[in-house]
Amino acid sequence: AQTVTQSQPEMSVQEAETVTLSCTYDTSESDYYLFWYKQPPSRQMILVIRQEAYKQQNATENRFSVNFQKAAKSFSLKISDSQLGDAAMYFCAYRSFFVRFGAGTRLTVKP
Amino acid sequence: DAEITQSPRHKITETGRQVTLACHQTWNHNNMFWYRQDLGHGLRLIHYSYGVQDTNKGEVSDGYSVSRSNTEDLPLTLESAASSQTSVYFCASSESPRGEGDEQFFGPGTRLTVL
C-alpha cells in the first residue's frame, strides 16, 4: 500500500525567512499526483500546490515551490519569504487511485 | 458561489447510537469523499463515490456506510457509534471523472464525540 511520511511533526521559521517541509512516499506506480495542503486553525483544507509525477519540472505557486525527486520518492515544500499567515498544519498527499495523506507538519512563523 | 457544507458542525453522541453526518455540495462535482482526521494520522479516507449510485470503501471503512442518491449529497452513517470513532470528519468533492489530479474541495469539518 502507498504510504506518505512527513518526518517533521513541527517546524519553526522566522518571518521573511525560507523553510522547507519534507515528505517522502512509497509507491510502485509510475503515474500519480502529489499535493501539499494547508490547514490553518479554522480547520479549512486549502490546496497549496500540485505536482504531476510525469512532469520533470518542479511546480511553483508564488512563494511556494516543490522539490520533486521521483527516483528518491521525495516531495518537499519550500516556502520563501515566510509570512505570519503561513502558520498552519501542512499535509503532503499522494494520489493514484485515491488520496493518502501524511500525518502533517505544524509550521510556526515567528515575528 | 459554489460551496461544500457539512452538518452538524459539532455532535456529541453515545456509544451504540446511529449517527448520520450530512455533506452537501453545490459544485455539481461527480466525485465525493469522506475522511476522518486524527492526531498523528493526518486524513484517512473512509468512503468515496464517483457518481450517483456509486460508492466505494476507503482505507478505514469499518463501521461506516454511505449512499449516493443524487449528485449533491453523500451522507455518512455510523451504524453503531464507538468511542474509537471520535474524530473530525471532512467531506470533499472534485470534478473530473475519476480525476486523479484534480483539486479536492473540502467542507469545514464535523467534530464528532462519542461518549
XYZ file of N, CA and C in Angstrom:
678
model
N 0.844 -1.196 0.000
C 0.000 0.000 0.000
C 0.878 1.244 0.000
N 0.343 2.270 -0.636
C 1.097 3.512 -0.657
C 1.083 4.160 0.728
N 2.220 4.693 1.136
C 2.292 5.428 2.391
C 2.949 6.774 2.148
N 2.601 7.722 2.986
C 3.154 9.062 2.904
C 3.730 9.420 4.273
N 4.978 9.830 4.306
C 5.659 10.108 5.564
C 6.126 11.547 5.631
N 5.711 12.222 6.677
C 6.216 13.564 6.967
C 6.994 13.450 8.272
N 8.289 13.545 8.175
C 9.156 13.226 9.314
C 9.301 14.359 10.318
N 8.766 15.521 9.994
C 8.894 16.696 10.871
C 7.533 17.037 11.466
N 7.247 16.617 12.675
C 5.936 16.944 13.266
C 5.741 18.452 13.443
N 6.856 19.153 13.734
C 6.775 20.595 13.935
C 7.986 21.272 13.307
N 7.743 22.451 12.753
C 8.825 23.273 12.214
C 8.549 24.715 12.607
N 9.636 25.494 12.658
C 9.513 26.893 13.013
C 10.368 27.708 12.061
N 9.890 28.895 11.688
C 10.636 29.761 10.779
C 10.434 31.208 11.203
N 11.461 31.990 10.961
C 11.356 33.426 11.232
C 10.650 34.089 10.061
N 9.827 35.058 10.371
C 9.156 35.811 9.320
C 10.169 36.310 8.301
N 9.816 36.185 7.017
C 10.634 36.610 5.869
C 11.722 35.601 5.498
N 11.916 34.570 6.319
C 12.906 33.552 6.003
C 12.274 32.432 5.161
N 13.111 31.475 4.787
C 12.678 30.341 3.969
C 12.666 29.069 4.806
N 11.683 28.238 4.571
C 11.593 26.967 5.299
C 11.226 25.864 4.298
N 11.729 24.672 4.571
C 11.429 23.516 3.721
C 10.801 22.413 4.551
N 9.661 21.935 4.100
C 8.952 20.836 4.765
C 9.172 19.561 3.953
N 9.482 18.483 4.634
C 9.841 17.237 3.966
C 8.656 16.294 3.834
N 8.701 15.512 2.765
C 7.690 14.481 2.536
C 8.302 13.379 1.690
N 8.119 12.156 2.121
C 8.508 11.022 1.293
C 7.307 10.104 1.165
N 7.311 9.306 0.116
C 6.178 8.419 -0.115
C 6.689 7.104 -0.678
N 5.867 6.133 -0.574
C 6.233 4.799 -1.029
C 5.189 4.341 -2.040
N 5.620 3.986 -3.229
C 4.699 3.509 -4.246
C 5.450 2.683 -5.268
N 4.729 1.806 -5.920
C 5.295 1.046 -7.029
C 4.736 1.533 -8.359
N 3.890 2.553 -8.301
C 3.267 3.058 -9.505
C 4.132 4.143 -10.138
N 3.935 4.362 -11.425
C 4.728 5.359 -12.135
C 3.940 6.628 -12.430
N 2.627 6.531 -12.392
C 1.783 7.669 -12.723
C 0.932 8.024 -11.513
N 1.125 9.203 -10.976
C 0.396 9.612 -9.781
C 0.504 11.127 -9.633
N -0.146 11.640 -8.621
C -0.133 13.074 -8.346
C 0.250 13.294 -6.889
N 0.885 14.414 -6.639
C 1.288 14.782 -5.288
C 0.758 16.186 -4.980
N 0.393 16.377 -3.732
C -0.211 17.647 -3.322
C 0.370 18.087 -1.975
N 0.360 19.368 -1.759
C 0.529 19.940 -0.426
C -0.734 20.737 -0.098
N -1.314 20.407 1.074
C -2.477 21.128 1.577
C -2.087 21.862 2.847
N -2.724 22.998 3.054
C -2.536 23.808 4.257
C -3.822 23.771 5.056
N -3.692 23.587 6.376
C -4.852 23.630 7.255
C -4.609 24.638 8.372
N -5.132 25.840 8.260
C -5.000 26.842 9.328
C -5.882 26.475 10.513
N -5.839 27.230 11.587
C -6.657 26.925 12.763
C -8.154 26.838 12.471
N -8.613 27.449 11.415
C -10.027 27.348 11.043
C -10.434 25.938 10.621
N -9.466 25.049 10.434
C -9.642 23.644 10.010
C -9.909 23.509 8.517
N -10.069 24.604 7.802
C -10.323 24.507 6.369
C -9.097 23.964 5.646
N -9.275 22.988 4.773
C -8.185 22.423 3.985
C -8.047 23.226 2.699
N -6.837 23.718 2.438
C -6.595 24.586 1.294
C -5.458 24.006 0.472
N -5.696 23.810 -0.826
C -4.643 23.302 -1.698
C -3.573 24.370 -1.878
N -2.325 24.005 -1.658
C -1.205 24.929 -1.813
C -0.554 24.752 -3.178
N -0.264 23.477 -3.522
C 0.466 23.219 -4.751
C 0.265 21.773 -5.164
N 0.397 21.505 -6.459
C 0.151 20.174 -7.014
C 1.267 19.840 -8.003
N 1.663 18.569 -8.012
C 2.720 18.107 -8.926
C 2.272 16.820 -9.601
N 2.418 16.759 -10.908
C 2.125 15.534 -11.636
C 3.412 14.747 -11.790
N 3.377 13.479 -11.498
C 4.603 12.684 -11.430
C 5.314 12.579 -12.766
N 4.586 12.654 -13.867
C 5.230 12.506 -15.171
C 5.906 13.794 -15.635
N 5.702 14.880 -14.885
C 6.337 16.149 -15.239
C 7.648 16.297 -14.483
N 8.696 16.561 -15.203
C 10.019 16.726 -14.597
C 10.137 18.058 -13.856
N 9.482 19.064 -14.394
C 9.627 20.408 -13.846
C 8.915 20.526 -12.501
N 9.597 21.130 -11.544
C 9.009 21.331 -10.230
C 7.936 22.407 -10.276
N 6.811 22.136 -9.601
C 5.712 23.102 -9.570
C 6.060 24.301 -8.690
N 5.527 25.443 -9.074
C 5.735 26.681 -8.318
C 4.435 27.462 -8.287
N 4.108 27.998 -7.102
C 2.949 28.868 -6.936
C 3.369 30.031 -6.039
N 3.737 31.121 -6.688
C 4.146 32.325 -5.946
C 5.293 31.993 -4.989
N 5.098 32.108 -3.692
C 6.183 31.882 -2.727
C 6.379 30.400 -2.409
N 5.536 29.544 -2.959
C 5.586 28.120 -2.660
C 6.167 27.365 -3.856
N 7.103 26.488 -3.592
C 7.665 25.661 -4.652
C 7.970 24.288 -4.076
N 8.103 23.320 -4.972
C 8.400 21.964 -4.516
C 9.718 21.513 -5.117
N 10.333 20.560 -4.431
C 11.488 19.841 -4.952
C 11.050 18.382 -5.081
N 10.719 18.000 -6.297
C 10.189 16.666 -6.578
C 11.324 15.796 -7.098
N 11.641 14.764 -6.347
C 12.676 13.803 -6.715
C 12.010 12.443 -6.860
N 11.642 12.115 -8.110
C 10.834 10.911 -8.328
C 11.573 9.638 -7.941
N 12.822 9.543 -8.305
C 13.576 8.327 -8.000
C 13.714 8.128 -6.491
N 13.875 9.209 -5.785
C 14.007 9.144 -4.333
C 12.665 9.133 -3.636
N 11.579 9.318 -4.380
C 10.222 9.379 -3.838
C 10.139 10.435 -2.735
N 10.592 11.624 -3.115
C 10.642 12.739 -2.191
C 9.907 13.923 -2.792
N 9.188 14.659 -1.953
C 8.355 15.764 -2.440
C 8.332 16.835 -1.355
N 9.336 17.683 -1.315
C 9.420 18.685 -0.259
C 8.817 20.007 -0.710
N 8.327 20.754 0.254
C 7.700 22.056 0.006
C 8.592 23.153 0.556
N 8.923 24.119 -0.286
C 9.705 25.269 0.148
C 8.805 26.494 0.172
N 8.827 27.175 1.321
C 8.076 28.411 1.475
C 9.089 29.545 1.607
N 9.076 30.445 0.676
C 10.004 31.577 0.682
C 9.319 32.805 1.281
N 10.144 33.703 1.863
C 9.609 34.944 2.418
C 8.396 34.649 3.323
N 8.596 33.799 4.292
C 7.503 33.330 5.149
C 6.733 34.488 5.781
N 5.443 34.321 5.829
C 4.553 35.332 6.402
C 3.791 34.735 7.589
N 3.308 35.610 8.468
C 2.589 35.128 9.647
C 1.389 34.268 9.255
N 0.781 34.600 8.127
C -0.373 33.843 7.655
C -0.047 32.455 7.139
N 1.241 32.143 7.038
C 1.636 30.795 6.607
C 1.575 29.799 7.758
N 1.421 30.280 8.963
C 1.356 29.376 10.121
C 0.137 28.469 10.000
N 0.370 27.169 10.040
C -0.711 26.199 9.818
C -0.146 24.800 9.917
N -1.032 23.813 9.818
C -0.614 22.430 9.573
C -0.489 22.254 8.066
N 0.562 21.572 7.650
C 0.765 21.286 6.238
C 0.757 19.778 6.027
N -0.069 19.352 5.068
C -0.192 17.933 4.774
C 0.288 17.650 3.359
N 1.132 16.664 3.264
C 1.545 16.132 1.974
C 0.561 15.028 1.606
N 0.213 14.922 0.330
C -0.751 13.898 -0.084
C -0.331 13.296 -1.413
N -0.623 12.016 -1.544
C -0.304 11.252 -2.755
C -1.600 10.725 -3.333
N -1.739 10.804 -4.651
C -2.955 10.236 -5.234
C -2.658 9.453 -6.497
N -3.055 8.171 -6.490
C -3.165 7.440 -7.748
C -4.606 7.009 -7.881
N -5.019 6.020 -7.127
C -6.425 5.632 -7.142
C -7.236 6.528 -6.211
N -6.797 6.666 -4.992
C -7.375 7.669 -4.115
C -6.280 8.304 -3.290
N -6.645 9.330 -2.546
C -5.642 10.166 -1.891
C -5.212 9.577 -0.557
N -3.906 9.586 -0.306
C -3.366 9.263 1.012
C -2.615 10.467 1.536
N -2.841 10.777 2.795
C -2.225 11.951 3.410
C -1.143 11.537 4.393
N -0.129 12.386 4.540
C 0.819 12.243 5.629
C 0.210 12.737 6.924
N 0.951 12.573 8.019
C 0.446 12.926 9.345
C 0.478 14.427 9.607
N 1.196 15.162 8.781
C 1.193 16.617 8.907
C 2.421 17.183 9.585
N 2.735 18.425 9.265
C 3.796 19.206 9.912
C 3.186 20.517 10.365
N 3.344 20.809 11.646
C 2.826 22.084 12.161
C 3.890 23.162 12.003
N 3.597 24.173 11.216
C 4.547 25.260 10.970
C 4.187 26.474 11.813
N 5.178 26.940 12.558
C 5.043 28.175 13.342
C 5.885 29.249 12.685
N 5.343 30.437 12.563
C 6.080 31.564 11.995
C 6.292 32.608 13.089
N 7.562 32.902 13.370
C 7.899 33.851 14.438
C 8.097 35.244 13.881
N 7.485 36.243 14.502
C 7.634 37.622 14.004
C 9.018 38.183 14.317
N -22.058 31.646 -4.815
C -20.837 30.890 -5.049
C -21.049 29.427 -4.666
N -20.426 28.535 -5.455
C -20.495 27.120 -5.129
C -19.749 26.836 -3.835
N -20.225 25.819 -3.123
C -19.599 25.500 -1.854
C -19.889 24.062 -1.474
N -19.228 23.638 -0.402
C -19.489 22.325 0.164
C -19.724 22.527 1.658
N -20.837 22.039 2.140
C -21.216 22.257 3.530
C -21.386 20.931 4.247
N -21.177 20.990 5.557
C -21.334 19.811 6.392
C -22.218 20.169 7.583
N -23.045 19.228 7.987
C -23.837 19.441 9.191
C -24.046 18.123 9.925
N -24.091 18.182 11.266
C -23.812 19.358 12.081
C -22.321 19.676 12.114
N -21.929 20.793 12.657
C -20.507 21.112 12.802
C -19.916 20.458 14.040
N -20.745 20.243 15.019
C -20.334 19.539 16.231
C -21.452 18.584 16.634
N -21.049 17.407 17.123
C -22.031 16.409 17.525
C -21.470 15.598 18.676
N -22.282 15.429 19.710
C -21.935 14.538 20.807
C -22.994 13.451 20.838
N -22.544 12.201 20.884
C -23.475 11.090 20.898
C -22.989 10.025 21.863
N -23.810 9.012 22.044
C -23.451 7.937 22.967
C -23.086 6.673 22.203
N -22.279 5.874 22.813
C -21.880 4.588 22.235
C -23.110 3.773 21.861
N -23.081 3.209 20.653
C -24.155 2.349 20.197
C -25.231 3.044 19.386
N -25.255 4.346 19.416
C -26.277 5.071 18.654
C -25.885 5.178 17.184
N -26.886 5.259 16.330
C -26.637 5.512 14.915
C -26.537 7.016 14.699
N -25.539 7.417 13.925
C -25.292 8.834 13.671
C -25.127 9.036 12.169
N -25.728 10.100 11.646
C -25.550 10.434 10.241
C -25.007 11.847 10.117
N -23.911 11.974 9.387
C -23.299 13.267 9.102
C -23.628 13.641 7.663
N -24.085 14.865 7.490
C -24.502 15.297 6.157
C -23.385 16.045 5.437
N -23.337 15.853 4.126
C -22.427 16.587 3.254
C -23.186 16.998 2.011
N -23.126 18.262 1.675
C -23.854 18.801 0.527
C -22.945 19.725 -0.256
N -22.842 19.470 -1.570
C -22.002 20.337 -2.395
C -22.805 20.896 -3.564
N -22.509 22.138 -3.885
C -23.195 22.811 -4.991
C -22.247 23.054 -6.155
N -21.106 22.338 -6.173
C -20.164 22.427 -7.291
C -20.625 21.597 -8.483
N -21.588 20.705 -8.260
C -22.013 19.748 -9.286
C -20.879 18.778 -9.645
N -20.067 18.459 -8.635
C -18.956 17.546 -8.826
C -19.432 16.098 -8.835
N -18.776 15.288 -9.677
C -19.077 13.857 -9.708
C -18.548 13.137 -8.474
N -17.367 13.538 -8.032
C -16.649 12.769 -7.016
C -16.840 13.370 -5.635
N -17.143 12.518 -4.678
C -17.257 12.951 -3.289
C -16.551 11.965 -2.384
N -16.017 12.480 -1.272
C -15.155 11.705 -0.387
C -15.474 12.023 1.076
N -15.275 11.030 1.929
C -15.321 11.257 3.363
C -13.981 10.842 3.979
N -13.438 11.723 4.816
C -12.202 11.460 5.533
C -12.438 11.657 7.035
N -11.585 11.011 7.815
C -11.511 11.343 9.223
C -10.109 11.832 9.530
N -10.015 12.776 10.440
C -8.724 13.342 10.808
C -8.470 13.101 12.293
N -7.388 12.405 12.563
C -6.978 12.112 13.931
C -5.531 12.530 14.119
N -5.206 12.959 15.318
C -3.845 13.405 15.609
C -2.861 12.282 15.301
N -1.825 12.636 14.557
C -0.791 11.661 14.226
C -1.077 10.821 12.996
N -2.283 10.963 12.437
C -2.638 10.163 11.255
C -2.969 11.018 10.044
N -3.042 12.295 10.169
C -3.488 13.090 9.031
C -4.929 12.752 8.705
N -5.264 12.799 7.423
C -6.603 12.450 6.967
C -6.586 11.050 6.378
N -7.572 10.258 6.730
C -7.693 8.907 6.198
C -9.049 8.754 5.525
N -9.024 8.123 4.368
C -10.218 8.000 3.542
C -11.151 6.927 4.094
N -12.426 7.286 4.250
C -13.409 6.344 4.777
C -14.184 5.696 3.632
N -14.853 6.512 2.835
C -15.612 6.063 1.669
C -15.507 7.134 0.593
N -15.764 6.728 -0.649
C -15.792 7.688 -1.724
C -16.787 7.248 -2.779
N -17.172 8.231 -3.619
C -18.167 7.981 -4.652
C -17.771 8.737 -5.905
N -17.848 8.042 -7.053
C -17.532 8.691 -8.320
C -18.784 9.082 -9.106
N -19.945 8.929 -8.492
C -21.172 9.331 -9.149
C -22.376 8.744 -8.444
N -23.559 9.120 -8.914
C -24.800 8.634 -8.313
C -24.846 7.102 -8.363
N -25.213 6.523 -7.246
C -25.323 5.070 -7.060
C -23.963 4.381 -6.975
N -22.893 5.128 -7.051
C -21.553 4.533 -6.928
C -20.977 4.839 -5.551
N -20.571 3.808 -4.807
C -19.890 4.004 -3.530
C -18.775 2.972 -3.411
N -17.693 3.368 -2.731
C -16.527 2.510 -2.604
C -15.912 2.675 -1.226
N -15.301 1.593 -0.733
C -14.653 1.643 0.578
C -13.263 2.242 0.459
N -12.911 3.055 1.454
C -11.561 3.562 1.559
C -10.755 2.716 2.525
N -9.732 3.306 3.123
C -8.831 2.516 3.953
C -9.341 2.278 5.370
N -10.325 3.055 5.856
C -10.841 2.871 7.213
C -12.367 2.855 7.191
N -12.961 1.935 6.461
C -14.403 1.951 6.222
C -15.226 1.162 7.252
N -14.593 0.344 8.071
C -15.342 -0.486 9.020
C -16.156 0.378 9.972
N -17.457 0.078 10.071
C -18.327 0.805 10.982
C -19.008 2.002 10.353
N -18.706 2.259 9.070
C -19.270 3.408 8.349
C -19.963 2.932 7.067
N -20.967 3.695 6.646
C -21.587 3.431 5.355
C -21.993 4.759 4.721
N -22.109 4.740 3.390
C -22.558 5.912 2.645
C -23.528 5.458 1.571
N -24.300 6.406 1.086
C -25.165 6.167 -0.065
C -25.194 7.428 -0.906
N -25.315 7.269 -2.214
C -25.299 8.432 -3.126
C -26.534 8.343 -4.022
N -27.560 9.066 -3.635
C -28.812 9.041 -4.402
C -28.930 10.233 -5.349
N -28.087 11.238 -5.164
C -28.063 12.383 -6.082
C -26.639 12.931 -6.144
N -26.418 13.879 -7.015
C -25.070 14.418 -7.206
C -24.603 15.228 -6.004
N -25.531 15.921 -5.354
C -25.159 16.926 -4.360
C -24.800 16.361 -2.981
N -25.312 15.184 -2.621
C -25.229 14.739 -1.230
C -24.541 13.382 -1.077
N -23.723 13.279 -0.035
C -23.130 11.995 0.336
C -23.152 11.903 1.864
N -24.244 11.428 2.439
C -24.293 11.297 3.901
C -23.454 10.128 4.384
N -22.825 10.338 5.528
C -22.010 9.301 6.159
C -22.738 8.814 7.402
N -22.946 7.495 7.497
C -23.648 6.912 8.637
C -22.715 6.039 9.454
N -22.727 6.283 10.749
C -22.071 5.393 11.702
C -23.162 4.485 12.244
N -23.078 3.212 11.944
C -24.175 2.289 12.249
C -24.380 2.139 13.754
N -23.299 2.014 14.497
C -23.344 1.873 15.947
C -22.090 2.560 16.484
N -22.243 3.803 16.875
C -21.083 4.632 17.191
C -20.225 4.018 18.300
N -18.925 4.121 18.118
C -17.951 3.627 19.096
C -17.010 4.764 19.482
N -16.417 4.677 20.664
C -15.529 5.748 21.130
C -14.345 5.947 20.188
N -13.955 4.874 19.494
C -12.843 4.970 18.538
C -13.203 5.818 17.325
N -14.464 6.129 17.161
C -14.913 6.950 16.044
C -14.999 8.434 16.409
N -14.592 8.779 17.612
C -14.436 10.185 17.975
C -13.339 10.773 17.099
N -13.671 11.822 16.342
C -12.743 12.334 15.350
C -13.326 13.599 14.732
N -12.554 14.192 13.848
C -13.073 15.268 12.992
C -13.263 14.679 11.605
N -14.438 14.863 11.049
C -14.791 14.277 9.765
C -14.875 15.367 8.700
N -14.204 15.098 7.567
C -14.211 16.032 6.445
C -14.833 15.369 5.227
N -15.679 16.133 4.580
C -16.210 15.762 3.285
C -15.471 16.570 2.225
N -15.279 15.976 1.058
C -14.605 16.684 -0.033
C -15.250 16.300 -1.357
N -15.055 17.138 -2.354
C -15.555 16.815 -3.696
C -14.539 17.248 -4.729
N -14.602 16.619 -5.899
C -13.749 17.018 -7.011
C -14.482 16.769 -8.314
N -13.925 17.344 -9.375
C -14.721 17.499 -10.593
C -14.618 16.371 -11.613
N -13.420 16.113 -12.084
C -13.305 15.337 -13.315
C -13.593 13.867 -13.063
N -14.084 13.181 -14.072
C -14.440 11.766 -13.908
C -13.255 10.954 -13.442
N -13.343 10.414 -12.257
C -12.255 9.651 -11.655
C -10.936 10.410 -11.787
N -11.001 11.755 -11.655
C -9.836 12.595 -11.891
C -8.781 12.439 -10.822
N -7.643 11.904 -11.170
C -6.639 11.679 -10.170
C -5.956 12.971 -9.752
N -5.837 13.912 -10.695
C -5.026 15.084 -10.398
C -5.795 16.322 -10.032
N -7.116 16.227 -10.017
C -7.846 17.463 -9.790
C -7.929 17.791 -8.302
N -8.097 19.062 -8.031
C -8.141 19.551 -6.662
C -9.395 19.047 -5.965
N -9.243 18.637 -4.717
C -10.387 18.311 -3.889
C -10.776 19.543 -3.087
N -12.046 19.849 -3.059
C -12.564 20.959 -2.270
C -13.173 20.380 -0.994
N -12.737 20.914 0.129
C -13.120 20.344 1.413
C -14.210 21.161 2.095
N -15.073 20.459 2.828
C -16.015 21.117 3.713
C -15.319 21.575 4.983
N -16.055 22.238 5.867
C -15.455 22.814 7.082
C -15.192 21.797 8.184
N -15.681 20.579 8.026
C -15.447 19.547 9.032
C -16.564 19.450 10.062
N -16.729 18.238 10.607
C -17.663 17.965 11.711
C -16.878 17.300 12.825
N -16.944 17.909 14.002
C -16.284 17.297 15.158
C -17.279 16.395 15.859
N -16.991 15.087 15.864
C -17.877 14.104 16.483
C -17.232 13.538 17.737
N -17.976 13.557 18.817
C -17.521 12.960 20.075
C -18.484 11.846 20.454
N -17.925 10.662 20.682
C -18.728 9.507 21.089
C -18.384 9.168 22.536
N -19.369 9.305 23.422
C -19.127 9.096 24.851
C -19.529 7.691 25.281
